[in-house]
Amino acid sequence: MIKTIYLAGGCFWGVQHYFDQFDGIVKTTVGYANGNTENPVYKDVKKGLTGHAETLEIQYDDTVISLPKILDLYFDIIDPVSINQQGEDIGISYRTGIYYVDNEDLDTIQTKYIEIQNEYDSNLAVELKPLRNFFNAEEYHQKYLDKNPGAYCHIPASKFKKGL
């Protein structure tokens, strides 16, 4: 069955490039989630004017890749205790978050969240909330690192099988 989860992990370029390499990921779209305005644009999101987080919409085939596996992959590329920052990217739009659309996924997400929390002395900074809204980012952001090899990415190159 095709399911959907939304993950905010700092700059969405690298998060998309990372998840696109795994079997079972059917489609990814970068966009802006859980903010306070309709139809935000990048320059306003980046300045922190909209309250949105740069987020990746992931559509996946749960018969090929499980939600717990996706969450393991996600936690492998973020600093889960960093508040409003991943790598060199700083600001509310770069916060981390898991935004779900299927209430049946909440138990799975909470179980993984608690497992990860137990690895840290500090509280996790990863938001765990239902998705309130999601707006696709401008076309030039979609598959950005495929179109612009060598562009900045906060995720270490070693995490990519396909390279940057």
Short mmCIF file of N, CA and C in Angstrom, two decimals:
data_model
loop_
_atom_site.label_atom_id
_atom_site.label_comp_id
_atom_site.label_asym_id
_atom_site.label_seq_id
_atom_site.Cartn_x
_atom_site.Cartn_y
_atom_site.Cartn_z
N MET A 1 0.84 -1.18 0.00
CA MET A 1 0.00 0.00 0.00
C MET A 1 0.89 1.24 0.00
N ILE A 2 0.49 2.25 -0.73
CA ILE A 2 1.24 3.50 -0.77
C ILE A 2 0.78 4.37 0.41
N LYS A 3 1.77 4.80 1.21
CA LYS A 3 1.51 5.63 2.38
C LYS A 3 2.33 6.90 2.26
N THR A 4 2.04 7.87 3.12
CA THR A 4 2.72 9.16 3.08
C THR A 4 3.13 9.59 4.48
N ILE A 5 4.35 10.13 4.57
CA ILE A 5 4.86 10.72 5.80
C ILE A 5 5.61 11.99 5.40
N TYR A 6 5.65 12.96 6.29
CA TYR A 6 6.33 14.24 6.04
C TYR A 6 7.44 14.40 7.06
N LEU A 7 8.67 14.65 6.56
CA LEU A 7 9.82 14.76 7.44
C LEU A 7 10.55 16.07 7.18
N ALA A 8 10.74 16.85 8.25
CA ALA A 8 11.53 18.07 8.19
C ALA A 8 12.88 17.75 8.80
N GLY A 9 13.94 17.98 8.02
CA GLY A 9 15.27 17.61 8.49
C GLY A 9 16.33 18.62 8.12
N GLY A 10 16.00 19.89 8.24
CA GLY A 10 16.92 20.93 7.79
C GLY A 10 16.65 21.22 6.33
N CYS A 11 17.68 21.62 5.60
CA CYS A 11 17.53 21.94 4.19
C CYS A 11 16.94 20.75 3.44
N PHE A 12 15.85 20.99 2.75
CA PHE A 12 15.14 19.88 2.12
C PHE A 12 15.84 19.32 0.89
N TRP A 13 16.81 20.01 0.32
CA TRP A 13 17.51 19.49 -0.86
C TRP A 13 18.18 18.16 -0.56
N GLY A 14 18.95 18.12 0.51
CA GLY A 14 19.67 16.91 0.86
C GLY A 14 18.77 15.80 1.35
N VAL A 15 17.74 16.16 2.10
CA VAL A 15 16.81 15.16 2.62
C VAL A 15 16.13 14.44 1.45
N GLN A 16 15.74 15.20 0.43
CA GLN A 16 15.13 14.58 -0.75
C GLN A 16 16.12 13.67 -1.47
N HIS A 17 17.32 14.17 -1.72
CA HIS A 17 18.33 13.40 -2.43
C HIS A 17 18.63 12.10 -1.68
N TYR A 18 18.69 12.19 -0.38
CA TYR A 18 18.96 11.03 0.47
C TYR A 18 17.86 9.98 0.35
N PHE A 19 16.62 10.38 0.54
CA PHE A 19 15.53 9.41 0.53
C PHE A 19 15.24 8.84 -0.85
N ASP A 20 15.55 9.60 -1.89
CA ASP A 20 15.30 9.10 -3.25
C ASP A 20 16.13 7.87 -3.60
N GLN A 21 17.16 7.58 -2.84
CA GLN A 21 18.05 6.47 -3.17
C GLN A 21 17.55 5.11 -2.66
N PHE A 22 16.48 5.08 -1.90
CA PHE A 22 16.06 3.83 -1.27
C PHE A 22 14.89 3.18 -2.00
N ASP A 23 14.97 1.85 -2.14
CA ASP A 23 13.87 1.08 -2.71
C ASP A 23 12.63 1.25 -1.85
N GLY A 24 11.51 1.37 -2.49
CA GLY A 24 10.23 1.52 -1.79
C GLY A 24 9.78 2.97 -1.67
N ILE A 25 10.70 3.90 -1.90
CA ILE A 25 10.32 5.31 -1.93
C ILE A 25 9.76 5.57 -3.32
N VAL A 26 8.47 5.83 -3.39
CA VAL A 26 7.76 5.94 -4.67
C VAL A 26 7.88 7.34 -5.25
N LYS A 27 7.75 8.36 -4.39
CA LYS A 27 7.80 9.75 -4.85
C LYS A 27 8.17 10.64 -3.67
N THR A 28 8.97 11.67 -3.96
CA THR A 28 9.28 12.68 -2.95
C THR A 28 9.01 14.05 -3.53
N THR A 29 8.56 14.95 -2.66
CA THR A 29 8.31 16.33 -3.05
C THR A 29 8.77 17.22 -1.91
N VAL A 30 9.58 18.25 -2.24
CA VAL A 30 9.97 19.19 -1.21
C VAL A 30 8.94 20.31 -1.12
N GLY A 31 8.76 20.79 0.11
CA GLY A 31 7.78 21.85 0.32
C GLY A 31 7.88 22.43 1.71
N TYR A 32 6.84 23.13 2.07
CA TYR A 32 6.79 23.87 3.33
C TYR A 32 5.61 23.37 4.15
N ALA A 33 5.88 23.01 5.41
CA ALA A 33 4.84 22.38 6.24
C ALA A 33 4.62 23.12 7.55
N ASN A 34 3.39 22.98 8.01
CA ASN A 34 2.96 23.39 9.35
C ASN A 34 3.30 24.83 9.69
N GLY A 35 3.06 25.69 8.73
CA GLY A 35 3.28 27.11 8.95
C GLY A 35 1.98 27.87 9.12
N ASN A 36 2.10 29.20 9.07
CA ASN A 36 0.96 30.06 9.39
C ASN A 36 0.38 30.82 8.20
N THR A 37 0.94 30.61 7.00
CA THR A 37 0.46 31.35 5.83
C THR A 37 0.08 30.38 4.72
N GLU A 38 -0.73 30.85 3.81
CA GLU A 38 -1.10 30.08 2.63
C GLU A 38 -0.09 30.35 1.52
N ASN A 39 0.25 29.31 0.77
CA ASN A 39 1.10 29.44 -0.41
C ASN A 39 2.39 30.22 -0.15
N PRO A 40 3.19 29.80 0.80
CA PRO A 40 4.43 30.52 1.11
C PRO A 40 5.43 30.42 -0.04
N VAL A 41 6.33 31.38 -0.08
CA VAL A 41 7.43 31.36 -1.05
C VAL A 41 8.74 31.24 -0.30
N TYR A 42 9.74 30.69 -0.97
CA TYR A 42 11.01 30.35 -0.34
C TYR A 42 11.64 31.51 0.41
N LYS A 43 11.70 32.68 -0.20
CA LYS A 43 12.40 33.80 0.45
C LYS A 43 11.74 34.16 1.78
N ASP A 44 10.42 34.04 1.88
CA ASP A 44 9.73 34.34 3.13
C ASP A 44 9.90 33.21 4.15
N VAL A 45 9.88 31.97 3.67
CA VAL A 45 10.09 30.83 4.56
C VAL A 45 11.48 30.89 5.16
N LYS A 46 12.48 31.13 4.32
CA LYS A 46 13.88 31.16 4.78
C LYS A 46 14.10 32.26 5.80
N LYS A 47 13.42 33.39 5.65
CA LYS A 47 13.55 34.49 6.61
C LYS A 47 12.80 34.23 7.91
N GLY A 48 12.01 33.14 7.96
CA GLY A 48 11.25 32.81 9.16
C GLY A 48 9.96 33.58 9.29
N LEU A 49 9.47 34.13 8.18
CA LEU A 49 8.27 34.97 8.22
C LEU A 49 6.97 34.19 8.17
N THR A 50 7.03 32.90 7.85
CA THR A 50 5.80 32.14 7.63
C THR A 50 5.54 31.05 8.67
N GLY A 51 6.58 30.70 9.42
CA GLY A 51 6.44 29.62 10.41
C GLY A 51 6.53 28.23 9.82
N HIS A 52 6.76 28.11 8.51
CA HIS A 52 6.86 26.80 7.87
C HIS A 52 8.23 26.18 8.09
N ALA A 53 8.27 24.86 8.04
CA ALA A 53 9.52 24.10 8.05
C ALA A 53 9.76 23.55 6.65
N GLU A 54 11.01 23.61 6.18
CA GLU A 54 11.36 22.93 4.93
C GLU A 54 11.15 21.44 5.19
N THR A 55 10.31 20.82 4.38
CA THR A 55 9.83 19.47 4.67
C THR A 55 9.81 18.63 3.40
N LEU A 56 10.04 17.35 3.57
CA LEU A 56 9.96 16.40 2.47
C LEU A 56 8.71 15.55 2.62
N GLU A 57 7.88 15.57 1.58
CA GLU A 57 6.75 14.64 1.50
C GLU A 57 7.29 13.35 0.90
N ILE A 58 7.09 12.26 1.61
CA ILE A 58 7.56 10.95 1.14
C ILE A 58 6.35 10.04 0.93
N GLN A 59 6.20 9.58 -0.30
CA GLN A 59 5.22 8.55 -0.59
C GLN A 59 6.01 7.25 -0.73
N TYR A 60 5.60 6.24 0.01
CA TYR A 60 6.36 5.00 0.04
C TYR A 60 5.45 3.79 -0.01
N ASP A 61 6.00 2.70 -0.50
CA ASP A 61 5.29 1.42 -0.57
C ASP A 61 5.65 0.66 0.69
N ASP A 62 4.69 0.53 1.59
CA ASP A 62 4.99 -0.10 2.89
C ASP A 62 5.20 -1.61 2.80
N THR A 63 5.01 -2.19 1.62
CA THR A 63 5.36 -3.60 1.44
C THR A 63 6.83 -3.76 1.07
N VAL A 64 7.50 -2.63 0.76
CA VAL A 64 8.92 -2.65 0.38
C VAL A 64 9.79 -2.01 1.46
N ILE A 65 9.33 -0.90 2.01
CA ILE A 65 10.07 -0.20 3.07
C ILE A 65 9.08 0.19 4.16
N SER A 66 9.45 -0.10 5.39
CA SER A 66 8.53 0.16 6.51
C SER A 66 8.71 1.57 7.07
N LEU A 67 7.71 2.04 7.76
CA LEU A 67 7.82 3.32 8.43
C LEU A 67 8.95 3.31 9.47
N PRO A 68 9.11 2.27 10.29
CA PRO A 68 10.24 2.26 11.21
C PRO A 68 11.59 2.39 10.49
N LYS A 69 11.74 1.75 9.33
CA LYS A 69 12.98 1.87 8.57
C LYS A 69 13.18 3.29 8.07
N ILE A 70 12.11 3.92 7.57
CA ILE A 70 12.19 5.31 7.12
C ILE A 70 12.62 6.21 8.28
N LEU A 71 12.05 5.98 9.45
CA LEU A 71 12.41 6.79 10.62
C LEU A 71 13.86 6.54 11.05
N ASP A 72 14.33 5.30 10.96
CA ASP A 72 15.75 5.02 11.24
C ASP A 72 16.65 5.81 10.29
N LEU A 73 16.29 5.80 9.02
CA LEU A 73 17.07 6.54 8.01
C LEU A 73 17.04 8.03 8.32
N TYR A 74 15.88 8.53 8.68
CA TYR A 74 15.73 9.95 9.01
C TYR A 74 16.62 10.35 10.18
N PHE A 75 16.55 9.59 11.26
CA PHE A 75 17.34 9.93 12.44
C PHE A 75 18.84 9.77 12.18
N ASP A 76 19.21 9.04 11.15
CA ASP A 76 20.61 8.88 10.80
C ASP A 76 21.20 10.12 10.13
N ILE A 77 20.35 11.03 9.63
CA ILE A 77 20.87 12.20 8.90
C ILE A 77 20.58 13.53 9.60
N ILE A 78 19.98 13.48 10.78
CA ILE A 78 19.72 14.73 11.50
C ILE A 78 20.41 14.71 12.86
N ASP A 79 20.56 15.89 13.42
CA ASP A 79 20.95 16.03 14.82
C ASP A 79 19.64 16.27 15.56
N PRO A 80 19.09 15.26 16.21
CA PRO A 80 17.74 15.37 16.77
C PRO A 80 17.62 16.26 18.00
N VAL A 81 18.73 16.73 18.55
CA VAL A 81 18.65 17.61 19.71
C VAL A 81 18.96 19.06 19.35
N SER A 82 19.28 19.31 18.10
CA SER A 82 19.58 20.67 17.63
C SER A 82 18.28 21.42 17.37
N ILE A 83 18.17 22.59 17.96
CA ILE A 83 16.95 23.39 17.84
C ILE A 83 17.11 24.39 16.68
N ASN A 84 16.20 24.27 15.71
CA ASN A 84 16.15 25.19 14.57
C ASN A 84 17.49 25.31 13.84
N GLN A 85 18.20 24.18 13.73
CA GLN A 85 19.46 24.18 12.99
C GLN A 85 19.84 22.76 12.60
N GLN A 86 20.27 22.64 11.36
CA GLN A 86 20.91 21.42 10.88
C GLN A 86 22.07 21.87 10.01
N GLY A 87 23.27 21.44 10.35
CA GLY A 87 24.45 21.87 9.62
C GLY A 87 24.60 23.38 9.73
N GLU A 88 24.88 24.01 8.59
CA GLU A 88 25.07 25.46 8.55
C GLU A 88 23.75 26.22 8.46
N ASP A 89 22.66 25.51 8.29
CA ASP A 89 21.35 26.14 8.13
C ASP A 89 20.72 26.41 9.49
N ILE A 90 20.40 27.69 9.72
CA ILE A 90 19.88 28.11 11.02
C ILE A 90 18.59 28.88 10.81
N GLY A 91 17.60 28.60 11.65
CA GLY A 91 16.33 29.32 11.62
C GLY A 91 15.17 28.37 11.77
N ILE A 92 14.01 28.91 12.06
CA ILE A 92 12.82 28.08 12.32
C ILE A 92 12.46 27.21 11.12
N SER A 93 12.78 27.66 9.92
CA SER A 93 12.43 26.87 8.74
C SER A 93 13.28 25.61 8.62
N TYR A 94 14.38 25.54 9.38
CA TYR A 94 15.26 24.38 9.34
C TYR A 94 15.07 23.46 10.54
N ARG A 95 13.98 23.65 11.26
CA ARG A 95 13.71 22.77 12.41
C ARG A 95 13.42 21.35 11.91
N THR A 96 13.52 20.42 12.83
CA THR A 96 13.22 19.03 12.50
C THR A 96 11.81 18.70 12.94
N GLY A 97 11.18 17.79 12.20
CA GLY A 97 9.82 17.40 12.55
C GLY A 97 9.37 16.17 11.80
N ILE A 98 8.52 15.42 12.46
CA ILE A 98 7.83 14.29 11.85
C ILE A 98 6.35 14.66 11.85
N TYR A 99 5.79 14.80 10.66
CA TYR A 99 4.39 15.22 10.53
C TYR A 99 3.63 14.08 9.85
N TYR A 100 2.65 13.56 10.55
CA TYR A 100 1.93 12.39 10.06
C TYR A 100 0.53 12.76 9.59
N VAL A 101 0.02 11.96 8.66
CA VAL A 101 -1.34 12.15 8.13
C VAL A 101 -2.25 10.99 8.49
N ASP A 102 -1.66 9.89 8.89
CA ASP A 102 -2.42 8.70 9.24
C ASP A 102 -2.27 8.46 10.74
N ASN A 103 -3.35 8.62 11.48
CA ASN A 103 -3.29 8.44 12.94
C ASN A 103 -2.81 7.05 13.34
N GLU A 104 -2.99 6.08 12.45
CA GLU A 104 -2.53 4.72 12.73
C GLU A 104 -1.00 4.65 12.80
N ASP A 105 -0.31 5.63 12.24
CA ASP A 105 1.16 5.66 12.27
C ASP A 105 1.70 6.21 13.59
N LEU A 106 0.86 6.84 14.38
CA LEU A 106 1.34 7.53 15.57
C LEU A 106 2.03 6.60 16.56
N ASP A 107 1.50 5.42 16.80
CA ASP A 107 2.15 4.49 17.74
C ASP A 107 3.56 4.12 17.28
N THR A 108 3.69 3.84 15.99
CA THR A 108 4.99 3.49 15.42
C THR A 108 5.96 4.65 15.58
N ILE A 109 5.50 5.86 15.28
CA ILE A 109 6.35 7.05 15.37
C ILE A 109 6.75 7.30 16.82
N GLN A 110 5.80 7.20 17.74
CA GLN A 110 6.11 7.44 19.15
C GLN A 110 7.09 6.39 19.69
N THR A 111 6.95 5.15 19.28
CA THR A 111 7.86 4.10 19.71
C THR A 111 9.29 4.41 19.27
N LYS A 112 9.45 4.80 18.01
CA LYS A 112 10.78 5.15 17.49
C LYS A 112 11.31 6.40 18.19
N TYR A 113 10.46 7.37 18.42
CA TYR A 113 10.84 8.62 19.08
C TYR A 113 11.40 8.34 20.48
N ILE A 114 10.71 7.50 21.22
CA ILE A 114 11.15 7.14 22.57
C ILE A 114 12.48 6.38 22.51
N GLU A 115 12.60 5.48 21.55
CA GLU A 115 13.85 4.73 21.38
C GLU A 115 15.03 5.69 21.14
N ILE A 116 14.84 6.66 20.28
CA ILE A 116 15.89 7.64 19.98
C ILE A 116 16.13 8.53 21.19
N GLN A 117 15.06 8.97 21.85
CA GLN A 117 15.22 9.83 23.04
C GLN A 117 16.09 9.16 24.09
N ASN A 118 15.96 7.85 24.22
CA ASN A 118 16.74 7.12 25.22
C ASN A 118 18.24 7.13 24.93
N GLU A 119 18.65 7.53 23.74
CA GLU A 119 20.06 7.61 23.37
C GLU A 119 20.68 8.96 23.73
N TYR A 120 19.86 9.91 24.19
CA TYR A 120 20.33 11.27 24.44
C TYR A 120 20.01 11.71 25.86
N ASP A 121 20.87 12.56 26.41
CA ASP A 121 20.61 13.16 27.71
C ASP A 121 19.71 14.38 27.58
N SER A 122 19.78 15.07 26.43
CA SER A 122 18.93 16.24 26.17
C SER A 122 17.63 15.80 25.51
N ASN A 123 16.60 16.63 25.67
CA ASN A 123 15.33 16.34 25.00
C ASN A 123 15.48 16.46 23.50
N LEU A 124 14.77 15.61 22.76
CA LEU A 124 14.77 15.72 21.31
C LEU A 124 14.09 17.02 20.91
N ALA A 125 14.61 17.66 19.88
CA ALA A 125 14.03 18.89 19.34
C ALA A 125 13.13 18.60 18.15
N VAL A 126 12.92 17.35 17.83
CA VAL A 126 12.11 16.94 16.68
C VAL A 126 10.64 17.08 17.03
N GLU A 127 9.94 17.93 16.26
CA GLU A 127 8.50 18.05 16.46
C GLU A 127 7.83 16.75 16.05
N LEU A 128 6.82 16.37 16.77
CA LEU A 128 6.01 15.20 16.43
C LEU A 128 4.57 15.67 16.44
N LYS A 129 4.04 15.95 15.24
CA LYS A 129 2.71 16.56 15.14
C LYS A 129 1.97 16.05 13.92
N PRO A 130 0.65 16.15 13.95
CA PRO A 130 -0.07 15.87 12.71
C PRO A 130 0.22 16.97 11.68
N LEU A 131 0.16 16.61 10.42
CA LEU A 131 0.37 17.60 9.37
C LEU A 131 -0.83 18.54 9.34
N ARG A 132 -0.56 19.84 9.46
CA ARG A 132 -1.61 20.86 9.36
C ARG A 132 -1.75 21.37 7.93
N ASN A 133 -0.60 21.55 7.29
CA ASN A 133 -0.61 22.02 5.90
C ASN A 133 0.72 21.69 5.25
N PHE A 134 0.71 21.63 3.95
CA PHE A 134 1.92 21.39 3.16
C PHE A 134 1.73 22.05 1.80
N PHE A 135 2.71 22.84 1.42
CA PHE A 135 2.69 23.52 0.13
C PHE A 135 3.95 23.14 -0.62
N ASN A 136 3.80 22.70 -1.86
CA ASN A 136 4.96 22.35 -2.67
C ASN A 136 5.88 23.55 -2.79
N ALA A 137 7.17 23.29 -2.70
CA ALA A 137 8.17 24.34 -2.95
C ALA A 137 8.21 24.63 -4.45
N GLU A 138 8.82 25.74 -4.77
CA GLU A 138 8.96 26.13 -6.16
C GLU A 138 9.68 25.03 -6.94
N GLU A 139 9.39 24.95 -8.24
CA GLU A 139 9.93 23.87 -9.09
C GLU A 139 11.45 23.79 -9.03
N TYR A 140 12.14 24.90 -8.98
CA TYR A 140 13.60 24.84 -9.01
C TYR A 140 14.18 24.15 -7.77
N HIS A 141 13.40 24.01 -6.70
CA HIS A 141 13.86 23.29 -5.51
C HIS A 141 13.68 21.77 -5.64
N GLN A 142 12.78 21.33 -6.50
CA GLN A 142 12.51 19.90 -6.65
C GLN A 142 13.74 19.21 -7.26
N LYS A 143 14.22 18.15 -6.60
CA LYS A 143 15.39 17.39 -7.07
C LYS A 143 16.59 18.32 -7.28
N TYR A 144 16.73 19.31 -6.41
CA TYR A 144 17.74 20.36 -6.57
C TYR A 144 19.17 19.80 -6.69
N LEU A 145 19.52 18.84 -5.85
CA LEU A 145 20.88 18.32 -5.90
C LEU A 145 21.13 17.45 -7.12
N ASP A 146 20.08 16.90 -7.72
CA ASP A 146 20.24 16.19 -8.99
C ASP A 146 20.55 17.20 -10.10
N LYS A 147 19.89 18.34 -10.05
CA LYS A 147 20.07 19.39 -11.06
C LYS A 147 21.34 20.19 -10.83
N ASN A 148 21.82 20.25 -9.59
CA ASN A 148 22.97 21.07 -9.21
C ASN A 148 23.97 20.26 -8.39
N PRO A 149 24.63 19.29 -9.03
CA PRO A 149 25.61 18.48 -8.29
C PRO A 149 26.67 19.39 -7.66
N GLY A 150 27.05 19.06 -6.45
CA GLY A 150 28.07 19.84 -5.76
C GLY A 150 27.52 21.02 -4.98
N ALA A 151 26.21 21.25 -5.05
CA ALA A 151 25.61 22.33 -4.26
C ALA A 151 25.70 21.96 -2.78
N TYR A 152 25.55 22.96 -1.92
CA TYR A 152 25.67 22.74 -0.48
C TYR A 152 24.64 21.72 0.02
N CYS A 153 25.10 20.86 0.92
CA CYS A 153 24.21 19.91 1.59
C CYS A 153 24.76 19.64 2.98
N HIS A 154 23.90 19.71 3.98
CA HIS A 154 24.34 19.47 5.35
C HIS A 154 24.53 17.99 5.68
N ILE A 155 24.05 17.12 4.82
CA ILE A 155 24.18 15.68 5.04
C ILE A 155 25.53 15.23 4.48
N PRO A 156 26.32 14.49 5.24
CA PRO A 156 27.63 14.04 4.74
C PRO A 156 27.50 13.21 3.46
N ALA A 157 28.41 13.42 2.52
CA ALA A 157 28.39 12.72 1.23
C ALA A 157 28.42 11.20 1.42
N SER A 158 28.99 10.73 2.52
CA SER A 158 29.09 9.30 2.77
C SER A 158 27.71 8.64 2.94
N LYS A 159 26.69 9.43 3.18
CA LYS A 159 25.33 8.89 3.37
C LYS A 159 24.63 8.62 2.04
N PHE A 160 25.23 9.06 0.96
CA PHE A 160 24.60 8.92 -0.36
C PHE A 160 25.24 7.79 -1.15
N LYS A 161 24.42 6.86 -1.58
CA LYS A 161 24.91 5.79 -2.44
C LYS A 161 25.14 6.31 -3.86
N LYS A 162 24.27 7.23 -4.29
CA LYS A 162 24.33 7.76 -5.65
C LYS A 162 25.33 8.89 -5.78
N GLY A 163 25.84 9.37 -4.69
CA GLY A 163 26.76 10.51 -4.73
C GLY A 163 26.00 11.82 -4.82
N LEU A 164 26.75 12.89 -4.77
CA LEU A 164 26.18 14.23 -4.90
C LEU A 164 26.62 14.78 -6.23
#
